[in-house]
Coordinates of C-alpha atoms (C1' of nucleotides) in Angstrom, one line a residue:
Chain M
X1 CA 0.0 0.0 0.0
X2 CA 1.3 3.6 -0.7
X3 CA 2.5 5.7 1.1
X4 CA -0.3 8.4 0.6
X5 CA -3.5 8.4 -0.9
X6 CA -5.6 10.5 -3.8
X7 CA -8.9 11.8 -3.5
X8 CA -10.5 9.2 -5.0
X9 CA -8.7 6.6 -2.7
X10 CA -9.8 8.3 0.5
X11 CA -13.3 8.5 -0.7
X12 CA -14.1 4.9 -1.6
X13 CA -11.7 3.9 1.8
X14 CA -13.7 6.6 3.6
X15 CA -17.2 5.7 1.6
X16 CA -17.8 9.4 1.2
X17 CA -17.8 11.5 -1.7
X18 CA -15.3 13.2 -3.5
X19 CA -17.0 16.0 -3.6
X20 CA -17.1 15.7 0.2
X21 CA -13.6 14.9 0.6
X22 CA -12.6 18.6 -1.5
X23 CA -15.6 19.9 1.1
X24 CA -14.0 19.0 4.3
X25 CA -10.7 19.8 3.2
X26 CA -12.0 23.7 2.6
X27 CA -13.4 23.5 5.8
X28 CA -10.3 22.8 7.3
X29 CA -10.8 19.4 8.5
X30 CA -8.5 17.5 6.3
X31 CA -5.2 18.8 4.9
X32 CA -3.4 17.6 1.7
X33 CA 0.0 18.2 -0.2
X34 CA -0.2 19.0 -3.3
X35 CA 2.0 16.3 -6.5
X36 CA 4.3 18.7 -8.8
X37 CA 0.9 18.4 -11.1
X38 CA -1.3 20.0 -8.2
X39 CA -3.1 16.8 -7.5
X40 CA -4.2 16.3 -3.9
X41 CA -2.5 13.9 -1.4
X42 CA -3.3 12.7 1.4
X43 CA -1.4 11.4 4.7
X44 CA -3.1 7.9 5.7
X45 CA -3.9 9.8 9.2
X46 CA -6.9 11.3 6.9
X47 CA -8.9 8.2 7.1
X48 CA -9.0 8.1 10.6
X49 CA -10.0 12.1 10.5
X50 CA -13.0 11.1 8.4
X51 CA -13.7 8.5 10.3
X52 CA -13.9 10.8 13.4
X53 CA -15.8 13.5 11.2
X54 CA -18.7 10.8 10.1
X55 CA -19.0 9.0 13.7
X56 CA -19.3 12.5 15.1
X57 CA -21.9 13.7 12.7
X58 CA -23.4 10.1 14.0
X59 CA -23.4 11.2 17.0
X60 CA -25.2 15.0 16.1
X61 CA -21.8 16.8 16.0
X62 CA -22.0 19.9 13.7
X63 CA -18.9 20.0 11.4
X64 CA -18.1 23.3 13.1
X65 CA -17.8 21.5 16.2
X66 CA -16.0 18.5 15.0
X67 CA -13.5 21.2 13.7
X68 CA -12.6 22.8 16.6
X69 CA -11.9 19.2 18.1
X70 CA -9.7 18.3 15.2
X71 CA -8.0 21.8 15.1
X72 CA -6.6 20.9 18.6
X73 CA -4.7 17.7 17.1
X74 CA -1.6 17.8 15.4
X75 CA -1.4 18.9 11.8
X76 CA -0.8 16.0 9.4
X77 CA -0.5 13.2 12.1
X78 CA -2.0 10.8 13.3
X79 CA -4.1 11.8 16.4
X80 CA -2.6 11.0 19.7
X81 CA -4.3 8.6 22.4
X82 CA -4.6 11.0 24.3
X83 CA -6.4 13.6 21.9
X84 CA -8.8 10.7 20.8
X85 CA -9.3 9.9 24.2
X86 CA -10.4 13.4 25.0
X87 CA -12.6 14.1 22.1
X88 CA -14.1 10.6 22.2
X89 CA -15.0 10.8 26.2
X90 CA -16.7 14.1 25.2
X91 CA -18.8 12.5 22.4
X92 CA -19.9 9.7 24.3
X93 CA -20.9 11.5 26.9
X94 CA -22.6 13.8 24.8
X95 CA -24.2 11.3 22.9
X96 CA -25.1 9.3 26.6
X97 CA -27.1 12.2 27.1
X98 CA -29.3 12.3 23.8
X99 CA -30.1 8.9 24.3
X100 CA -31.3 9.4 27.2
X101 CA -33.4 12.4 26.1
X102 CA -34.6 9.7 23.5
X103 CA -35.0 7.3 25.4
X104 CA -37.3 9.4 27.4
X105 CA -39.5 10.4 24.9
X106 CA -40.2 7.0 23.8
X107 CA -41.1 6.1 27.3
X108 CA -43.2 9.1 27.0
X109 CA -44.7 7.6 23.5
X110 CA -45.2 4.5 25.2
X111 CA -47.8 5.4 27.6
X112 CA -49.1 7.7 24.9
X113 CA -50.0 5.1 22.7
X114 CA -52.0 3.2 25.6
X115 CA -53.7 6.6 26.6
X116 CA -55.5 7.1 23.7
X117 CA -54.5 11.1 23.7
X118 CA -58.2 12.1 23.0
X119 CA -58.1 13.5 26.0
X120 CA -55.6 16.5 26.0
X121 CA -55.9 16.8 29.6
X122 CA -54.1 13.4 30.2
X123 CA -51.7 12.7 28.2
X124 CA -48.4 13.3 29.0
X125 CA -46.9 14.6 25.6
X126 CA -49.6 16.6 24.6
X127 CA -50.1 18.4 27.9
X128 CA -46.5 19.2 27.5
X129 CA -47.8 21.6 24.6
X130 CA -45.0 24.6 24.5
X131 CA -42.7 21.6 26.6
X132 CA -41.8 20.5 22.7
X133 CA -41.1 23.6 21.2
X134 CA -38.9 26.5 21.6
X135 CA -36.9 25.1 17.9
X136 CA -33.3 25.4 17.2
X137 CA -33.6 26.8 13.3
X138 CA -32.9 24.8 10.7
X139 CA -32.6 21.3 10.6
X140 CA -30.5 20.2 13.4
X141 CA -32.9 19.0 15.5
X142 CA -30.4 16.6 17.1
X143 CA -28.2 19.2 19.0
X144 CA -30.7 20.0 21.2
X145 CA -29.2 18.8 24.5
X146 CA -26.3 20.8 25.9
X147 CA -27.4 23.3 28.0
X148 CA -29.3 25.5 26.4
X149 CA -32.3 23.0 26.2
X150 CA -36.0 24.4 27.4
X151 CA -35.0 27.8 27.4
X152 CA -38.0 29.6 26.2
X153 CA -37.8 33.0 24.7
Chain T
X1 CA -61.9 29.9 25.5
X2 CA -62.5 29.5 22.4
X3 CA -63.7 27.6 19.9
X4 CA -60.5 28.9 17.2
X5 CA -57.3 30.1 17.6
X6 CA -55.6 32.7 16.3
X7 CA -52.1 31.9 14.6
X8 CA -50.5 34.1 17.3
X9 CA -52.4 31.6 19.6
X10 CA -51.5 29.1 17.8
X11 CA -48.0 30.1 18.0
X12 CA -47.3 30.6 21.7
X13 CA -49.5 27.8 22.8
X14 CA -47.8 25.0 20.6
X15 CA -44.5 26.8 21.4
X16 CA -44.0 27.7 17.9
X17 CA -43.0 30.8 15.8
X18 CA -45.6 32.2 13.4
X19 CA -43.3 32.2 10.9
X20 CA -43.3 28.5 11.6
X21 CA -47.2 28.0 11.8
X22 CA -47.5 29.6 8.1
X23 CA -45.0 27.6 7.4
X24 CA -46.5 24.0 8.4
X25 CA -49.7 25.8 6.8
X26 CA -48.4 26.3 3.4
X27 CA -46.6 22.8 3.8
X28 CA -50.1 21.0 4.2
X29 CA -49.5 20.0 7.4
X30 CA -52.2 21.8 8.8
X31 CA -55.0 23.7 8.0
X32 CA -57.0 26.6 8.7
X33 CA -60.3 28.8 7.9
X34 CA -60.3 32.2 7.5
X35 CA -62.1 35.0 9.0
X36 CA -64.4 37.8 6.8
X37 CA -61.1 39.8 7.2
X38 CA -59.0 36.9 5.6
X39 CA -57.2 35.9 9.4
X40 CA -56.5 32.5 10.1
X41 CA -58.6 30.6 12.1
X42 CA -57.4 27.3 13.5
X43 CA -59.9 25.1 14.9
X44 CA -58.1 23.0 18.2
X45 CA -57.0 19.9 16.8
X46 CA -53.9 21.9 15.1
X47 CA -52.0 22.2 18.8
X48 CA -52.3 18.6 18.5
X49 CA -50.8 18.2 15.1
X50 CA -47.9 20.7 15.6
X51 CA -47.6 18.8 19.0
X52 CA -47.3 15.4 16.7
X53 CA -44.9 17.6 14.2
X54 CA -42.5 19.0 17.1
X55 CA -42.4 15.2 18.8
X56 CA -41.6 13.5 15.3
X57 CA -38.9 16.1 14.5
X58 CA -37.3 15.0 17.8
X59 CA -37.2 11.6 16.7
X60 CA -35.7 12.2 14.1
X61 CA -38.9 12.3 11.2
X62 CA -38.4 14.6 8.3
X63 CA -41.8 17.2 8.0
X64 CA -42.2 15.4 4.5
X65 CA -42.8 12.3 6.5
X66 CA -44.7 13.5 9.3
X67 CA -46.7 15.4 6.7
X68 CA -47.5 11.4 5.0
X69 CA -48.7 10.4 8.1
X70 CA -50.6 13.2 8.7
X71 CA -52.2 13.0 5.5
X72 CA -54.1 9.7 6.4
X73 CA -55.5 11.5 9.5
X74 CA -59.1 12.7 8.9
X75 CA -58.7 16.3 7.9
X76 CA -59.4 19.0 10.7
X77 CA -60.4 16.4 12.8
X78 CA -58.7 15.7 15.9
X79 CA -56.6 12.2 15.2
X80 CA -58.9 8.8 16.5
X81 CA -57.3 7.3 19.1
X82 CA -56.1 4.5 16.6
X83 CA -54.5 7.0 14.2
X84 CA -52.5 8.3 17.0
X85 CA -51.6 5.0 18.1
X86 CA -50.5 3.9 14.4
X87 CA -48.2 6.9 14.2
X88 CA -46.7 6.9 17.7
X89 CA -46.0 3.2 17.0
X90 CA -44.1 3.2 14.1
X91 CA -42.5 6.4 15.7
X92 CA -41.6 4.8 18.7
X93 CA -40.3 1.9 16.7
X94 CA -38.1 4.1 14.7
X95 CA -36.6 6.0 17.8
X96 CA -36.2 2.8 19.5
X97 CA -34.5 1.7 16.9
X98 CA -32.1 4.5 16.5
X99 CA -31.4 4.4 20.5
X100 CA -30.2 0.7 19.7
X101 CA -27.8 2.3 17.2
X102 CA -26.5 4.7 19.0
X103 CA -26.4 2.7 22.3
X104 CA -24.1 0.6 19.8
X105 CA -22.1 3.6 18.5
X106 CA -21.2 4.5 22.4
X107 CA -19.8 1.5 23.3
X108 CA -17.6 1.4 20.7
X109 CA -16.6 4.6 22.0
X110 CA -16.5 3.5 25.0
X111 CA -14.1 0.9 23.7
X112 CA -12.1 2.7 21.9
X113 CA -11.2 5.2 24.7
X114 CA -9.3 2.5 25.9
X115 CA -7.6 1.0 23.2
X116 CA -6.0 3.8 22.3
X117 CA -6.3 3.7 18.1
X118 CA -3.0 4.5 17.0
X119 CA -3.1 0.8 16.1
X120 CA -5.5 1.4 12.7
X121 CA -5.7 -2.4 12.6
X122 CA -7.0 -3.3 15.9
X123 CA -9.6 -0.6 16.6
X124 CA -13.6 -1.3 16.0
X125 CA -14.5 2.1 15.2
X126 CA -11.6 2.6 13.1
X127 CA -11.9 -0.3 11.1
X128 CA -15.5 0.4 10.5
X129 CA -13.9 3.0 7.5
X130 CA -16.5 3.0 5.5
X131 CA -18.6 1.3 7.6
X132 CA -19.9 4.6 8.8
X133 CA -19.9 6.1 5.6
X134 CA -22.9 6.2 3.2
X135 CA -23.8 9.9 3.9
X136 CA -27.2 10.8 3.1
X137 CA -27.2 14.3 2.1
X138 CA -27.4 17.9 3.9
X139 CA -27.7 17.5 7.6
X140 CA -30.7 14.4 8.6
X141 CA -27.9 12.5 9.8
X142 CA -30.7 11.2 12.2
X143 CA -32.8 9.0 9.6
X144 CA -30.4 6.5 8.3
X145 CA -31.7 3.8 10.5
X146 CA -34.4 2.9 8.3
X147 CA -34.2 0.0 5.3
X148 CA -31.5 1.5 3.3
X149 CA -29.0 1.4 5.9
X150 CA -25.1 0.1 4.5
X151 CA -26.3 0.3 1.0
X152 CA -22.9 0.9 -0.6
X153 CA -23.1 3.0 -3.9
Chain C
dT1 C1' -62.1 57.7 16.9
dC2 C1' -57.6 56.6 17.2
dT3 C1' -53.8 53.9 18.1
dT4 C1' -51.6 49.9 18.8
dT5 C1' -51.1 45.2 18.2
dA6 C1' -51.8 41.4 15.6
dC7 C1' -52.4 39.8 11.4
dC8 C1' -51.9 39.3 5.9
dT9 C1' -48.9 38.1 1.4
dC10 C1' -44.8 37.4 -1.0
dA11 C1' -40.2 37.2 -2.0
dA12 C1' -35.7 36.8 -0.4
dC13 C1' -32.5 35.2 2.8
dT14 C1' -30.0 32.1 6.4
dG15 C1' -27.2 28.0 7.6
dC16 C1' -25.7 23.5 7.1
dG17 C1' -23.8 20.0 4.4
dA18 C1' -22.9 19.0 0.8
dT19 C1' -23.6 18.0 -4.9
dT20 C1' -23.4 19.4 -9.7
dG21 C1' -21.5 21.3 -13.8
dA22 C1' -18.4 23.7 -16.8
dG23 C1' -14.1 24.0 -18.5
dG24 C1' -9.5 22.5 -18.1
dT25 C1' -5.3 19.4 -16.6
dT26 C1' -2.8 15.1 -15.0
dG27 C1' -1.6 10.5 -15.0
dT28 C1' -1.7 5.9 -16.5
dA29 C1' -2.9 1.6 -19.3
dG30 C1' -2.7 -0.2 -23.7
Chain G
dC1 C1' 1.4 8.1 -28.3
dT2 C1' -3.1 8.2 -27.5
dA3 C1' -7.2 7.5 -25.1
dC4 C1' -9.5 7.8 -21.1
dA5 C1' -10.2 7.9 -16.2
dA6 C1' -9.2 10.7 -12.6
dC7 C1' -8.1 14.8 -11.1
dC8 C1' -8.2 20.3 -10.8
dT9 C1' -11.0 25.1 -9.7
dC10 C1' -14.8 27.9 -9.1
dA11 C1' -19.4 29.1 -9.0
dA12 C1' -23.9 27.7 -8.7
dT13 C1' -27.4 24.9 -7.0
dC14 C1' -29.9 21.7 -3.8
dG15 C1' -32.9 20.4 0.2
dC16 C1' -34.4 21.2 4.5
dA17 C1' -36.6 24.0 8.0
dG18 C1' -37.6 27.7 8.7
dT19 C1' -36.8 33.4 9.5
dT20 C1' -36.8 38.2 8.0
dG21 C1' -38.5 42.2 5.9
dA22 C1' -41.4 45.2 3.2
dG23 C1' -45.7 46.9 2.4
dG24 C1' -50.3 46.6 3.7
dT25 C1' -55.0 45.1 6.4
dA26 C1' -57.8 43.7 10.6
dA27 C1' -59.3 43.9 15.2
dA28 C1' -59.4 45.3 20.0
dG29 C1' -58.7 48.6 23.7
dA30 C1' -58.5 53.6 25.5

DNA sequence: TCTTTACCTCAACTGCGATTGAGGTTGTAG
DNA sequence: CTACAACCTCAATCGCAGTTGAGGTAAAGA
């Protein structure tokens, strides 16, 4: 196996696009050299970051986030055990605590789906009205449990 | 109170923004009447619907979904106790099922904070590579826990 | 009556996470 | 040596889930 890798190499290894790859990399999550031609290569330590970039997004990490994690890890090497221990202890526990939100909520649906809900007065998710709401914008419903959770406006 | 609600109404008791009740309105989500003077009117059974459109989004249900489901309810009627209990079943399911995934993702977190992955070979996450790759696209990182899981392209 | 607050429409914009396409270059297999 | 796949840049576009703003109307309280 050689010693570095194309585009097209880390993609398939990676299973994300190319398109994605050129993405992260202006996002400054990934870093390349450049061949005398201007073709991008890549370090093999750039699997591993896009491993940690898609388990993260797994896990409801915004890119932005996932950046400043990686922006604390040595330039073109392989991350330490220590810095993967540090940013892994802080994803699990982040992700510990949506599933418990989840986990919640489908307790919550359980005993929905038994109550009937026709009466609003009873049921526990639907009496929780403006409990739901207060929306981050956008799509990322997922982030939703650091501390700013149930802060109404 | 009432018999309708205003949107404003609407808004504050579903713990909405307007913005967002026009916008669930013009999606077909819900519906309304209008007054002589061309307001809004919603009759009560929309709290309920946002209230189902808020929970799904927290599990993880795209608004084109919810708004599927929703279409088989009986139109400005309040859901039958065995509509709700369709939808909050398959909902539950769903989360449930994304809880098992992630459950999965954090022990291998958990595992890995131990081994240490600076050996590529032996680590579980590592060696997933493309395992966690497949990206659906833009940021509903959240759904892929349906059918078309680990399809590779 | 007047004023203020809430409402109306419509179009444009935001932010995220990419993908797509045009137009051109590099590298490799035959 | 040539064909062709893979690469390059840059700008535009997508999809989602809304928000924002302009310009105007409705309704409720003093």
């Amino acid at each position: 196996m050689q010693r570095t890798l194309t585009v097209g190499e880390v993609a398939s290894r990676s299973g994300v696009a190319v398109s994605a790859v050129h993405f992260y990399e202006r996002k400054g999550l990934i870093a390349s050299h450049r061949t005398s031609g201007n073709q991008r290569r890549y370090d093999r330590d750039v699997l591993r970051r896009v491993a940690i970039i898609r388990m993260a997004q797994e896990l409801g990490v915004s890119l932005a986030e996932v950046g400043m994690a990686l922006e604390q890890l040595p330039p073109g090497q392989v991350p330490s055990k220590e810095d993967w221990a540090r940013m892994s202890t802080a994803w699990r526990d982040k992700l510990r605590r949506r599933i418990v939100l989840l986990q919640r909520l489908a307790g919550e649906l359980d005993s929905c789906i038994g109550c009937g809900c026709l009466s609003l007065d009873r049921c526990p998710i639907f009496n929780a009205d403006d409990q739901l709401g207060s929306g981050g914008t956008g799509a990322r419903v997922l982030m939703r449990d650091g501390e700013d959770v149930r802060e109404r406006e």
